[in-house]
Coordinates of C-alpha atoms in Angstrom, one line a residue:
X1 CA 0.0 0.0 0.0
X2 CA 1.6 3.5 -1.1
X3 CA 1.5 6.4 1.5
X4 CA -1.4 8.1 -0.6
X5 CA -3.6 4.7 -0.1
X6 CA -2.8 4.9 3.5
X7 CA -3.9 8.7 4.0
X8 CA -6.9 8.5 2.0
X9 CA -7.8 5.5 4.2
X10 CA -7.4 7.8 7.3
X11 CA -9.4 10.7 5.6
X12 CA -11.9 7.9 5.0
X13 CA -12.1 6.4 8.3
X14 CA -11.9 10.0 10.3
X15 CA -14.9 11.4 8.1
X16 CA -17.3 8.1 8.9
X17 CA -16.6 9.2 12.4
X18 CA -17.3 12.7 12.1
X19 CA -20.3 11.9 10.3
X20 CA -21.8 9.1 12.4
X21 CA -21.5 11.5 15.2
X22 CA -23.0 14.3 13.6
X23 CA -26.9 13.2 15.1
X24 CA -26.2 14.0 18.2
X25 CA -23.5 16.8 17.8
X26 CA -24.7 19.3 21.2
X27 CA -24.9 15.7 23.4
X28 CA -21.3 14.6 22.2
X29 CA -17.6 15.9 23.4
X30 CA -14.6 15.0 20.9
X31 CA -11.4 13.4 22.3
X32 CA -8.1 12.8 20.9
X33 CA -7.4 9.3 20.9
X34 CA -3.0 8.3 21.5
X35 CA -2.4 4.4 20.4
X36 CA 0.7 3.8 22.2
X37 CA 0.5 -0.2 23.8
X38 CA -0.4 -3.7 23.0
X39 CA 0.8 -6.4 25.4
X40 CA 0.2 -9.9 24.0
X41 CA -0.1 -12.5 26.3
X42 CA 2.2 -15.6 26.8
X43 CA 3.7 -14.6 23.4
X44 CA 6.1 -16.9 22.3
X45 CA 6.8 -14.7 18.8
X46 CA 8.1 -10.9 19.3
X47 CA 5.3 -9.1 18.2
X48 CA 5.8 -5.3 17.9
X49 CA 3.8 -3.9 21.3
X50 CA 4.6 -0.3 20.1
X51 CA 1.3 0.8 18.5
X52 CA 1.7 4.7 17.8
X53 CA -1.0 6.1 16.6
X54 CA -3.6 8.4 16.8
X55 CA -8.0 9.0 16.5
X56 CA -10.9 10.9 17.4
X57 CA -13.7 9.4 19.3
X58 CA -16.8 11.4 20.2
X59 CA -18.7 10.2 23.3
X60 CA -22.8 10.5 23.5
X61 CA -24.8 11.3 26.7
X62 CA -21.6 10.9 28.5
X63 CA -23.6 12.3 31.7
X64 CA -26.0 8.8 31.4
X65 CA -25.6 4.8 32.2
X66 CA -25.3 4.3 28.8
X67 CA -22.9 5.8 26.9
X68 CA -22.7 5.2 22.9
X69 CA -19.0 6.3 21.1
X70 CA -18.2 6.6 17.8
X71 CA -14.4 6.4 16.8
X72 CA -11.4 5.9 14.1
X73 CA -7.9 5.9 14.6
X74 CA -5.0 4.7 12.7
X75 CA -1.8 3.2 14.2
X76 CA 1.1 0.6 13.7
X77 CA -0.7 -2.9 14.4
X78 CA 1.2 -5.7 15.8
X79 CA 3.6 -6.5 12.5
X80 CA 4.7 -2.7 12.0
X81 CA 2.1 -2.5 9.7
X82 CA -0.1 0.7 9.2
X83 CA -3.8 -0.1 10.2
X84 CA -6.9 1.8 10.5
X85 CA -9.8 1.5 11.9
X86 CA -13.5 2.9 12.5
X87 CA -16.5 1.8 14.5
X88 CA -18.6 2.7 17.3
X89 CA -20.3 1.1 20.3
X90 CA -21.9 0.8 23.5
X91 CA -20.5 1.0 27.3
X92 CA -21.9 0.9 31.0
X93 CA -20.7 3.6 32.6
X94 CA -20.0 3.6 36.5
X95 CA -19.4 6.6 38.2
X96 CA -17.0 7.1 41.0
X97 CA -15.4 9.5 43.8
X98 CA -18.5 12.0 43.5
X99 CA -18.8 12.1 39.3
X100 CA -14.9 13.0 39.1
X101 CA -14.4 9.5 37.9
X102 CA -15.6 6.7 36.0
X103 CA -15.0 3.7 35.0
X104 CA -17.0 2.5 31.5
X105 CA -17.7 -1.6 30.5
X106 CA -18.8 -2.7 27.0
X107 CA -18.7 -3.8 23.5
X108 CA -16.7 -2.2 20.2
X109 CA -18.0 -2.6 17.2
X110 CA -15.5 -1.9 14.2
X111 CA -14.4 -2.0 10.7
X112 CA -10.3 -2.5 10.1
X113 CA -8.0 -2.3 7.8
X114 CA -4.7 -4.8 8.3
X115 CA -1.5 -5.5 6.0
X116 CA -1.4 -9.4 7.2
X117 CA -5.5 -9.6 6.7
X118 CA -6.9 -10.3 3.1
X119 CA -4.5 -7.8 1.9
X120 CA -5.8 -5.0 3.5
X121 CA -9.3 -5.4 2.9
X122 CA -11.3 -3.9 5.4
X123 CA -13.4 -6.9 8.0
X124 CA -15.1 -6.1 10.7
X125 CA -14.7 -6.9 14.1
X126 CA -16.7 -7.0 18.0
X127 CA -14.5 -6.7 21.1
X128 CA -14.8 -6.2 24.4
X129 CA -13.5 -2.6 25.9
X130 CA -13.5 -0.6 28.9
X131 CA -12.5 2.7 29.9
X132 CA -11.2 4.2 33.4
X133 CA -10.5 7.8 33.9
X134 CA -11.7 11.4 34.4
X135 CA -13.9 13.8 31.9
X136 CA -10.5 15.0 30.7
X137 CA -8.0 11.9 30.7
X138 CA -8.6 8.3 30.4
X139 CA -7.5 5.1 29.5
X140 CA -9.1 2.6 26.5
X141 CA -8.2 -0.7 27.0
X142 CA -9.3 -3.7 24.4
X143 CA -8.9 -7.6 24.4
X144 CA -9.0 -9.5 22.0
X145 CA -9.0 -13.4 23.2
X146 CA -6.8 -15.4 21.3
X147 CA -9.2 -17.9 19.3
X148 CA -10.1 -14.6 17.9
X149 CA -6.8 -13.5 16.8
X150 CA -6.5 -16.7 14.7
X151 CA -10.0 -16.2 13.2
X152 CA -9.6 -12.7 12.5
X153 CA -5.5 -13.1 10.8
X154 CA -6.4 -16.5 9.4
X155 CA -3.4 -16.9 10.9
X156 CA -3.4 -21.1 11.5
X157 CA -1.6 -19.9 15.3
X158 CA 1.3 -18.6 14.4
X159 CA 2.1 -18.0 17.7
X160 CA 0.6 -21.2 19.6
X161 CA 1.7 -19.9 23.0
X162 CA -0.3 -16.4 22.8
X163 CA -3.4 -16.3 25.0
X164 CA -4.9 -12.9 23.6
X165 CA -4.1 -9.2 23.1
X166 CA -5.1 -6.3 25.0
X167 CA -4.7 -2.7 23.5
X168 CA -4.1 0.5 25.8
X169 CA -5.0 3.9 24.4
X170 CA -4.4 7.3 25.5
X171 CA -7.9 9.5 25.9
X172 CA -7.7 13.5 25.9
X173 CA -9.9 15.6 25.7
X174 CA -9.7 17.4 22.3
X175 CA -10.2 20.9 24.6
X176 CA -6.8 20.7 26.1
X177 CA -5.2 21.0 22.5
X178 CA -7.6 23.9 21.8
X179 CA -10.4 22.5 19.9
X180 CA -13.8 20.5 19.8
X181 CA -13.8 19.4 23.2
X182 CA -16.1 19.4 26.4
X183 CA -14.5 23.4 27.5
X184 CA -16.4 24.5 23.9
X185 CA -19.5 22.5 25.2
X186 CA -19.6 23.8 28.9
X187 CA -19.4 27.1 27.1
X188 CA -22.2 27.1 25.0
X189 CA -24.7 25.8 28.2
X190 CA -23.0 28.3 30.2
X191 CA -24.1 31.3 27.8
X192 CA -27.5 30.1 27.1
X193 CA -28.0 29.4 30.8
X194 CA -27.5 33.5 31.5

């Protein structure tokens, strides 16, 4: 895949975000999503655990239980090949130390692009995710179990030994970078509230 195929993927995969969050725009709050860390379990092979990368996702009634997320990111995958991904899905949120804190359980629903997968034709995937962390900062954390590695790869266990993958994302809000975040949001409720 040239560089061009690999941007245009990201321009893809960022605007099916933007656009399936675009409903609910005044309920959502954008965050800036930093790949950084796979750790793959009992690996026997050296798989590359350095997943830079980065992503949007846009969080809906945030405030509720239920909270619904819409995301895409790209990022080096597990063979220090670019993928990119897009998807969305649903978490239980459980709130902690007065509000301040939360800690989110649920389901990922996606649509990914990898090197070592049909050839980088996209195929869609469900995981299980949670998320820990304050309005502001927080922590994405993935599995994926290792009988679905092999399904997903077609990868007749190339590493026998590996008992699943988890994948450990950085979570900003896009407001401390000056843009799109909750600080824009707050604003807006503030000024029609006076």
């Amino acid at each position: 895949m040239t560089a061009h195929h690999h941007s245009k993927w990201l321009a893809v995969l960022l605007a099916a975000a933007a656009l399936g969050s675009t409903a609910q725009a005044q309920d959502g709050a954008w965050d800036v999503v930093l790949n950084g860390r796979s750790v793959h379990i009992n690996a026997a092979h050296q798989w590359n655990e350095e997943n830079w990368g980065i992503g949007v996702e846009r969080e809906f009634n945030g405030d509720g239980r239920w909270v619904k997320v819409a995301l895409a990111n790209g990022f080096k995958d597990s063979a220090d090949h670019p993928s990119y991904m897009a998807g969305g899905g649903m978490k239980r949120r459980f709130r902690m130390f007065s509000n301040h804190a939360y800690f989110d359980v649920g389901v990922i629903g996606f649509v990914m692009t990898r090197e070592d997968v049909r050839h980088n034709q996209p195929f869609p995937g469900l995981l299980p995710a949670m998320t820990f962390g304050t309005k502001r900062v927080a922590v994405n954390v993935t599995y994926l179990p290792e009988s679905a590695v092999d399904r997903v790869t077609n990868a007749q266990l190339v590493d026998p030994n590996m008992k699943g993958v988890f994948f450990i994302q950085l979570k900003l809000d896009a407001s401390l970078f000056g843009f799109g975040g909750r600080r824009q949001h707050l604003l807006a409720n503030s000024d029609n509230a006076q």
